[in-house]
Coordinates of C-alpha atoms in Angstrom, one line a residue:
M4 CA 0.0 0.1 0.0
D5 CA 1.5 3.3 -1.1
E6 CA 1.4 6.5 1.2
Q7 CA -1.6 8.0 -0.4
S8 CA -3.9 4.8 -0.2
S9 CA -2.5 4.4 3.2
A10 CA -3.6 7.8 4.2
A11 CA -6.7 7.4 2.6
A12 CA -7.5 4.2 4.5
T13 CA -6.7 5.9 7.8
K14 CA -9.0 8.6 7.2
K15 CA -11.8 8.2 9.8
S16 CA -15.4 8.4 8.3
G17 CA -17.1 7.4 11.8
L18 CA -19.3 4.7 12.5
P19 CA -22.8 5.0 10.9
K20 CA -25.8 5.4 13.1
L21 CA -27.4 1.8 13.5
P22 CA -31.0 0.9 13.7
A23 CA -32.1 0.0 17.0
S24 CA -33.3 -3.5 15.7
T25 CA -29.5 -4.0 14.6
I26 CA -28.2 -3.0 18.0
W27 CA -30.7 -5.5 19.4
M28 CA -29.8 -8.2 17.2
I29 CA -26.1 -7.8 17.7
N30 CA -26.9 -8.5 21.4
F31 CA -29.7 -10.8 21.4
G32 CA -27.7 -14.0 22.0
F33 CA -26.2 -12.5 25.0
L34 CA -29.5 -13.6 26.6
G35 CA -28.8 -17.3 26.0
V36 CA -25.1 -17.1 26.9
Q37 CA -26.1 -15.3 30.2
I38 CA -28.5 -18.1 31.0
A39 CA -25.6 -20.5 30.8
F40 CA -23.4 -18.4 33.1
T41 CA -26.1 -17.9 35.5
L42 CA -27.1 -21.7 35.8
Q43 CA -23.4 -22.3 36.2
S44 CA -22.7 -19.5 38.9
S45 CA -26.1 -20.2 40.8
Q46 CA -25.9 -23.7 40.9
M47 CA -22.4 -25.0 41.0
S48 CA -22.1 -24.7 44.6
R49 CA -25.3 -26.6 45.1
I50 CA -24.2 -29.4 42.6
F51 CA -20.8 -30.0 43.9
Q52 CA -21.9 -30.0 47.6
T53 CA -24.8 -32.3 46.4
I54 CA -22.4 -34.8 44.9
G55 CA -20.1 -34.9 47.8
A56 CA -17.6 -31.9 47.7
D57 CA -16.2 -30.6 51.1
P58 CA -17.3 -27.0 51.4
N59 CA -13.7 -26.1 52.3
K60 CA -12.6 -27.4 49.1
L61 CA -15.1 -25.5 46.9
G62 CA -12.4 -23.1 45.7
W63 CA -10.8 -25.6 43.7
F64 CA -13.9 -25.9 41.5
F65 CA -14.4 -22.0 41.4
I66 CA -10.8 -21.5 40.2
L67 CA -11.6 -23.4 36.9
P68 CA -14.1 -20.9 35.3
P69 CA -12.1 -17.7 35.8
L70 CA -9.0 -19.6 34.8
A71 CA -10.6 -20.6 31.4
G72 CA -11.7 -17.0 30.8
L73 CA -8.3 -15.6 31.5
I74 CA -6.8 -17.8 28.9
V75 CA -9.6 -18.0 26.5
Q76 CA -10.8 -14.5 26.0
P77 CA -7.6 -12.9 25.0
I78 CA -7.0 -15.7 22.6
I79 CA -10.4 -15.3 20.9
G80 CA -9.8 -11.5 20.8
Y81 CA -6.4 -11.9 19.2
Y82 CA -7.5 -14.4 16.6
S83 CA -10.7 -12.8 15.9
D84 CA -9.2 -9.4 15.0
R85 CA -7.3 -11.3 12.5
T86 CA -10.3 -13.3 11.0
W87 CA -12.6 -12.7 8.0
A88 CA -14.7 -15.7 7.1
P89 CA -17.6 -14.4 5.4
K90 CA -18.9 -17.6 4.5
L91 CA -18.9 -18.6 8.2
G92 CA -20.2 -15.2 9.5
G93 CA -17.5 -12.8 9.4
R94 CA -15.1 -11.7 12.0
R95 CA -16.6 -12.6 15.4
L96 CA -19.6 -14.8 14.6
P97 CA -17.9 -17.9 13.8
Y98 CA -16.5 -17.9 17.3
L99 CA -19.9 -17.4 18.6
A100 CA -21.2 -20.4 16.6
L101 CA -18.2 -22.7 18.1
G102 CA -18.8 -21.8 21.6
T103 CA -22.5 -22.1 21.5
L104 CA -22.2 -25.6 20.0
I105 CA -19.7 -26.7 23.0
A106 CA -21.7 -24.9 25.6
I107 CA -25.0 -26.8 24.6
I108 CA -23.3 -30.3 25.0
V109 CA -21.6 -29.4 28.2
M110 CA -24.9 -28.0 29.7
C111 CA -26.5 -31.2 29.2
L112 CA -23.5 -33.1 30.8
L113 CA -22.9 -31.2 33.8
P114 CA -26.1 -31.4 36.1
N115 CA -25.7 -35.3 35.6
S116 CA -22.4 -35.4 37.4
G117 CA -24.1 -37.6 40.0
S118 CA -26.1 -39.6 37.8
F119 CA -23.7 -42.1 36.1
G120 CA -22.9 -44.3 39.0
F121 CA -19.7 -42.6 40.2
G122 CA -20.9 -42.8 44.0
Y123 CA -21.1 -40.2 46.5
A124 CA -18.1 -37.9 47.0
S125 CA -16.2 -40.1 44.8
I126 CA -13.2 -38.9 42.8
T127 CA -14.6 -39.7 39.6
A128 CA -17.6 -37.9 40.2
L129 CA -16.0 -34.9 41.4
V130 CA -13.4 -34.7 38.8
F131 CA -16.1 -35.1 36.1
G132 CA -17.9 -32.1 37.3
A133 CA -14.8 -30.3 37.5
V134 CA -14.0 -30.9 33.9
T135 CA -17.6 -30.3 32.5
V136 CA -17.6 -26.9 34.6
A137 CA -14.2 -25.9 33.1
L138 CA -15.8 -27.0 29.5
L139 CA -18.8 -25.0 30.0
D140 CA -16.8 -21.9 31.1
V141 CA -14.5 -22.2 28.2
S142 CA -17.3 -22.5 25.6
S143 CA -19.4 -19.7 27.3
N144 CA -16.4 -17.4 27.4
I145 CA -15.9 -18.3 23.6
A146 CA -19.6 -17.5 22.8
M147 CA -19.7 -14.3 25.1
Q148 CA -16.6 -12.5 23.9
P149 CA -17.9 -11.8 20.4
F150 CA -20.9 -9.7 21.6
K151 CA -18.6 -7.4 23.3
M152 CA -16.6 -6.9 20.5
M153 CA -19.2 -6.5 18.0
V154 CA -20.5 -3.4 20.0
G155 CA -16.9 -1.9 19.7
D156 CA -16.6 -2.9 16.0
M157 CA -20.0 -1.6 14.9
V158 CA -21.6 0.9 17.4
N159 CA -20.7 4.4 17.3
D160 CA -19.9 6.4 20.4
D161 CA -23.2 8.1 20.6
Q162 CA -25.0 4.9 20.5
K163 CA -22.6 2.8 22.5
S164 CA -24.1 3.4 25.9
Y165 CA -27.6 2.4 24.4
A166 CA -26.0 -0.9 22.9
Y167 CA -24.4 -1.8 26.2
G168 CA -27.6 -1.0 28.1
I169 CA -29.4 -3.4 25.7
Q170 CA -26.7 -5.9 26.5
S171 CA -27.0 -5.2 30.3
F172 CA -31.0 -5.7 29.9
L173 CA -30.6 -9.0 28.1
S174 CA -27.8 -10.1 30.5
N175 CA -29.9 -9.4 33.5
G176 CA -32.8 -10.8 31.8
G177 CA -31.1 -14.0 31.1
A178 CA -29.9 -14.1 34.8
V179 CA -33.4 -13.8 35.9
I180 CA -34.9 -16.7 33.7
A181 CA -32.0 -18.9 34.6
A182 CA -32.0 -18.3 38.5
I183 CA -35.8 -19.1 38.8
F184 CA -35.8 -21.9 36.7
P185 CA -35.5 -24.7 39.5
F186 CA -37.8 -22.7 41.8
I187 CA -40.4 -22.7 38.8
F188 CA -40.0 -26.5 37.8
T189 CA -40.3 -27.4 41.6
A190 CA -43.5 -25.4 41.8
F191 CA -44.8 -27.5 38.7
G192 CA -44.0 -30.8 40.6
V193 CA -40.6 -31.6 39.3
A194 CA -38.5 -33.3 41.9
N195 CA -36.3 -31.1 44.0
T196 CA -34.6 -33.8 45.8
A197 CA -33.0 -37.0 44.8
E198 CA -31.2 -39.8 46.3
K199 CA -27.6 -39.0 48.0
G200 CA -25.0 -37.9 45.4
V201 CA -27.5 -37.3 42.6
V202 CA -28.5 -33.7 41.5
P203 CA -32.4 -33.2 41.6
Q204 CA -34.3 -33.0 38.3
S205 CA -35.3 -29.4 38.9
V206 CA -31.7 -28.6 38.3
V207 CA -31.1 -31.0 35.6
I208 CA -34.1 -29.7 33.7
S209 CA -33.1 -26.2 34.2
F210 CA -29.8 -26.8 32.2
Y211 CA -31.6 -28.4 29.4
V212 CA -34.0 -25.9 28.9
G213 CA -31.2 -23.2 29.1
A214 CA -29.3 -25.1 26.4
A215 CA -32.2 -24.8 24.0
I216 CA -32.3 -21.1 24.7
L217 CA -28.8 -20.6 24.0
L218 CA -29.1 -22.3 20.6
L219 CA -32.1 -20.3 19.7
T220 CA -30.8 -16.8 20.6
S221 CA -27.5 -17.5 19.3
L222 CA -28.7 -18.4 15.9
L223 CA -30.9 -15.4 15.7
T224 CA -27.7 -13.3 16.2
I225 CA -25.9 -15.6 13.7
F226 CA -28.1 -15.0 11.1
K227 CA -29.4 -11.5 11.5
V228 CA -26.0 -9.7 12.0
H229 CA -23.7 -8.6 9.3
E230 CA -20.3 -7.7 10.3
Y231 CA -18.2 -4.9 8.5
D232 CA -15.7 -6.3 6.0
P233 CA -12.1 -5.4 6.7
K234 CA -12.1 -2.4 4.4
T235 CA -15.1 -1.0 5.8
Y236 CA -13.9 -1.5 9.4
A237 CA -10.8 0.2 8.7
K238 CA -12.6 3.0 7.2
Y239 CA -14.9 3.6 10.0
H240 CA -12.4 3.1 12.7
G241 CA -9.7 5.3 10.9
I242 CA -6.8 2.7 10.9
T243 CA -5.2 0.6 8.0
E244 CA -6.6 -2.7 6.9
E245 CA -3.3 -4.4 8.0
A246 CA -3.7 -2.7 11.6
N247 CA -5.4 -5.7 13.0
S248 CA -3.5 -8.2 11.2
T249 CA 0.0 -7.2 12.4
G250 CA 1.6 -6.6 16.0
G251 CA -0.8 -7.5 18.8
N252 CA 1.7 -8.8 21.2
W253 CA -0.3 -8.9 24.5
W254 CA 2.6 -7.6 26.6
S255 CA 3.2 -4.7 24.2
L256 CA -0.6 -3.8 24.3
L257 CA -0.6 -3.8 28.1
K258 CA 2.2 -1.5 28.2
K259 CA 0.5 1.0 25.9
A260 CA -3.0 0.5 27.5
P261 CA -4.5 3.9 28.7
K262 CA -4.3 4.6 32.3
V263 CA -8.1 4.1 32.9
F264 CA -7.7 0.6 31.8
W265 CA -5.5 -0.1 34.9
T266 CA -7.5 2.3 37.4
V267 CA -10.7 0.3 36.4
T268 CA -8.8 -3.0 36.7
L269 CA -8.0 -2.0 40.5
V270 CA -11.7 -1.5 41.2
Q271 CA -12.6 -4.7 39.4
F272 CA -10.2 -6.4 41.6
F273 CA -12.0 -5.9 44.8
C274 CA -15.7 -6.2 43.2
W275 CA -14.9 -9.7 41.7
I276 CA -13.6 -11.1 44.6
A277 CA -16.7 -10.3 46.5
F278 CA -18.8 -11.7 43.8
Q279 CA -16.8 -14.8 43.8
Y280 CA -17.5 -15.5 47.5
L281 CA -21.2 -15.0 46.9
W282 CA -21.4 -17.4 44.1
T283 CA -19.4 -20.0 46.2
Y284 CA -21.1 -19.5 49.5
S285 CA -24.6 -18.4 48.9
A286 CA -26.5 -21.7 48.9
G287 CA -24.5 -22.9 52.1
A288 CA -24.8 -19.6 53.9
I289 CA -28.7 -19.3 53.2
A290 CA -29.1 -23.0 54.3
S291 CA -27.1 -22.5 57.5
N292 CA -28.8 -19.1 58.5
V293 CA -32.4 -19.7 57.5
W294 CA -32.9 -23.4 57.3
N295 CA -30.6 -24.1 59.9
T296 CA -28.8 -27.0 58.1
T297 CA -25.5 -27.8 56.7
N298 CA -26.5 -31.1 55.3
A299 CA -26.3 -30.8 51.3
A300 CA -28.5 -33.9 50.9
S301 CA -31.4 -32.4 53.0
A302 CA -34.5 -31.1 52.0
G303 CA -33.8 -27.8 53.9
Y304 CA -30.5 -27.5 51.9
Q305 CA -32.1 -27.9 48.6
A306 CA -35.1 -25.4 49.6
A307 CA -32.3 -22.9 50.2
G308 CA -30.6 -23.6 46.8
N309 CA -34.0 -22.8 45.3
W310 CA -34.4 -19.6 47.2
Y311 CA -31.0 -18.5 46.3
G312 CA -32.0 -18.8 42.6
V313 CA -35.0 -16.5 43.6
L314 CA -32.6 -14.1 45.3
A315 CA -30.5 -14.1 42.3
A316 CA -33.6 -13.2 40.2
V317 CA -34.3 -10.4 42.5
Q318 CA -30.5 -9.3 42.2
S319 CA -30.8 -9.3 38.4
I320 CA -34.1 -7.4 38.4
A321 CA -32.6 -4.7 40.6
A322 CA -29.8 -4.6 38.2
V323 CA -32.0 -4.0 35.4
I324 CA -33.7 -1.1 37.1
W325 CA -30.8 0.4 38.6
S326 CA -29.0 0.2 35.2
Y327 CA -31.8 2.5 33.8
V328 CA -31.0 4.9 36.6
L329 CA -27.3 4.9 35.9
A330 CA -27.9 5.4 32.2
K331 CA -29.7 8.8 33.1
M332 CA -26.7 10.1 35.0
P333 CA -24.6 12.5 33.0
N334 CA -21.1 11.6 32.0
N335 CA -19.3 13.6 34.6
H336 CA -21.2 11.7 37.3
H337 CA -20.0 8.2 36.3
K338 CA -17.5 7.8 39.0
L339 CA -20.1 9.0 41.6
G340 CA -22.7 6.6 40.2
Y341 CA -20.1 3.7 40.3
S342 CA -18.8 4.4 43.8
I343 CA -22.2 4.7 45.4
S344 CA -23.5 1.6 43.8
L345 CA -20.6 -0.5 45.1
A346 CA -21.0 0.9 48.5
L347 CA -24.6 -0.2 48.5
G348 CA -23.6 -3.7 47.4
A349 CA -21.1 -3.7 50.3
V350 CA -24.0 -3.1 52.7
G351 CA -26.0 -5.8 50.9
F352 CA -23.3 -8.5 51.4
I353 CA -22.5 -7.7 54.9
S354 CA -26.4 -7.7 55.8
V355 CA -26.4 -11.4 54.5
F356 CA -24.2 -12.4 57.4
F357 CA -26.9 -11.1 60.0
I358 CA -30.2 -12.1 58.4
H359 CA -32.0 -15.2 59.3
T360 CA -35.4 -14.6 57.7
Q361 CA -35.5 -15.6 53.9
Y362 CA -37.7 -12.6 52.8
I363 CA -35.6 -10.0 54.3
L364 CA -32.7 -11.5 52.3
I365 CA -34.6 -9.8 49.4
L366 CA -33.4 -6.5 50.5
S367 CA -29.8 -7.7 50.8
F368 CA -29.9 -8.9 47.1
I369 CA -31.6 -5.8 45.8
L370 CA -28.5 -3.8 47.1
V371 CA -26.2 -6.5 45.8
G372 CA -27.9 -6.0 42.3
M373 CA -27.1 -2.3 42.5
A374 CA -23.5 -3.1 42.6
W375 CA -23.9 -5.6 39.8
A376 CA -25.5 -3.2 37.6
S377 CA -22.6 -0.5 38.0
M378 CA -20.1 -3.4 37.4
N379 CA -21.8 -4.3 34.0
T380 CA -22.3 -0.7 33.1
Y381 CA -19.1 1.3 33.7
P382 CA -15.9 -0.6 33.1
L383 CA -16.5 -1.5 29.5
T384 CA -18.0 2.0 28.8
M385 CA -14.8 3.8 30.4
V386 CA -12.3 1.5 28.7
T387 CA -13.9 1.3 25.3
N388 CA -14.2 5.0 25.3
A389 CA -10.3 5.4 25.7
L390 CA -9.5 2.7 22.9
S391 CA -9.3 3.0 19.2
G392 CA -10.6 0.2 16.8
E393 CA -7.0 -1.2 16.6
H394 CA -6.8 -4.5 18.3
M395 CA -10.1 -4.0 20.1
G396 CA -10.7 -7.7 20.3
T397 CA -7.4 -8.5 22.0
Y398 CA -7.7 -5.5 24.3
L399 CA -11.2 -6.5 25.5
G400 CA -9.8 -10.0 25.8
L401 CA -6.9 -8.7 28.0
F402 CA -9.4 -6.8 30.1
N403 CA -11.3 -9.8 31.0
G404 CA -8.2 -10.5 33.2
S405 CA -9.5 -7.8 35.4
I406 CA -12.5 -10.2 36.2
C407 CA -10.9 -13.5 36.0
L408 CA -7.6 -12.9 38.0
P409 CA -9.6 -11.5 41.4
Q410 CA -11.9 -14.8 41.1
I411 CA -8.7 -17.0 41.0
V412 CA -7.2 -15.0 44.0
A413 CA -10.5 -15.1 45.8
S414 CA -10.6 -19.2 45.5
L415 CA -6.9 -19.5 46.4
A416 CA -7.3 -17.5 49.3
S417 CA -10.5 -19.1 50.6
F418 CA -8.4 -22.3 51.4
G419 CA -6.9 -20.2 54.3
L420 CA -9.9 -17.5 54.9
F421 CA -12.6 -20.4 55.2
P422 CA -11.2 -22.2 58.3
L423 CA -9.8 -19.0 59.6
L424 CA -13.4 -17.7 59.9
G425 CA -14.6 -20.8 61.4
N426 CA -15.5 -22.9 58.5
A427 CA -18.8 -21.0 58.5
Q428 CA -20.2 -19.9 54.9
P429 CA -22.0 -17.1 56.3
N430 CA -19.0 -15.4 57.5
M431 CA -17.5 -15.1 54.1
F432 CA -20.4 -12.7 53.4
L433 CA -19.0 -10.4 56.0
L434 CA -15.6 -10.7 54.4
A435 CA -17.1 -10.2 50.7
G436 CA -18.9 -6.9 52.0
I437 CA -15.6 -5.3 53.3
I438 CA -13.7 -6.0 50.2
M439 CA -16.6 -4.6 48.1
A440 CA -16.3 -1.5 50.2
L441 CA -12.6 -1.3 49.3
G442 CA -13.8 -1.2 45.8
A443 CA -16.2 1.5 46.2
A444 CA -13.5 3.6 47.6
S445 CA -10.9 2.8 45.0
V446 CA -13.2 4.4 42.4
G447 CA -11.6 7.7 43.4
F448 CA -8.5 6.8 41.5
I449 CA -9.9 6.5 38.0
K450 CA -9.5 9.4 35.6
E451 CA -11.7 8.7 32.6
T452 CA -10.3 9.6 29.0
Y453 CA -11.9 9.5 25.7
K454 CA -10.6 8.9 22.3
A455 CA -10.4 11.6 19.8

C-alpha cells in the first residue's frame, strides 16, 4: 500500500448510526449466554456439595471458570481480530457459533455429574463435574466475547451506551430466567430432591431448557447480523486494513494501554473477589442461616438452593432497574454513580451475615444488584471510550483479566480464609462486604479518558 492509499485508509469516516433493531440483534444472543453463565454460577455450589464436595474445597472448583476465561478470552480476541470468514459469518460470529455448540453439549452433561453411578463424594464424580464446569466456562467465554467485541466494532460512540444498556438488559434478563428455573420447575411438581449424591431433576431440566434457549438466541444473532468487512471496518475506525493483522503482542498492548484500563482494573479486583464468594457460598450460607442445616442432602438445603435462585433473580431485576437510573446520569457523574452503587452492594453483602429470615434477604440482594448493575455498565464503557478500533478484540480479551484474576485470587485465598473464619459459610459474606467497600473507595483513582 502506497502512502496516499494508506492515508486514505486511515481517514476516519466514523461509524454510522445503526437502527435500534440491529443493535438488539447484535446483542440478542447474549440472553442465552447469560442463562448458561447464571445456571453455572448459581447452581455450581449446590451441584458440587450435592455430589459430595467438602465446602472447604469448593475453591478448587471455582478456580476453573475464571482460569478458563483468563486464557480463552484474549486468545479469542487476538484471533478474531485477524479473522475474516464471510462464509462462516465474518470476524466474531464464527467464534460465537463454535462456543455455542460446545456449551450446549456441556450444559447437558454438567447437572448429571452424580447420575452416572460414580458414587457419592467419589473422585471420579468430582473430577467429571470439574471438567464439565471448565468446558462450560471455556465455551461460554468463546460465545460471550463476540458480543462485547461487535459493540466495539459496529456501534458509534453516541449509541454505545444504548448498546451496552441493551446488553446489560438482556444479560440480567437471562440471569433472572436462569435463576428462577429450579424454583419454577419445583412449583410445577418436578422433584427438587434426589437420592444422596444425585442432582435433583429440577436442576437438571433447568440446564436442558437453558441449552435450548442458548441455541435459539445465538442462531438469531448469527443469521441476522452482518459484520463490517475489513476495508469498511478500517475506514470507519480510522486505521489501516493491516492494523489488526500485524502486531498485537499482549505484553506490548498492555504497556500501551490507557491509564483508565488499569485504574478500572483496580476497582474490578475488589468487586470480583466479593462476587466470587457470593457464588461460592450463597447456597450454604442461606441454608445455614435460614434453614439451620449444613447437610447438602437435606430437603432444607435444597430449598435454600432454590431460594438462592429466587434471590439471584431479585438481584438481576434490581440490576435492570438500577442500570436505567445509571444510564440517566450525566457523563461527569460516572464515578459518583459507580462508587455509590458499590457501597450499597457492600451493605448488601454484609447484611447477609446477620439475616436469618428468607424474605428479608430480598433487600440484601436488591443492594447487591445495584453493585452488579454498575459493574456491568461502567467498566466497559470507560475502557472502550479510551480505545481505538485497533486490536479492539485483543484489548477487551485482556481486560477480561480484571474479572478472572480476582476470582482466582479469591478461590485460592478461600483455602486459608474459610477455616480462619470458623468454616462457616455466612462468615464469608461479612468478608466479601468489606472487600466490596474497598472497591467503592478505589473508584476515586479513576480518571476517565476518551478517544478523539
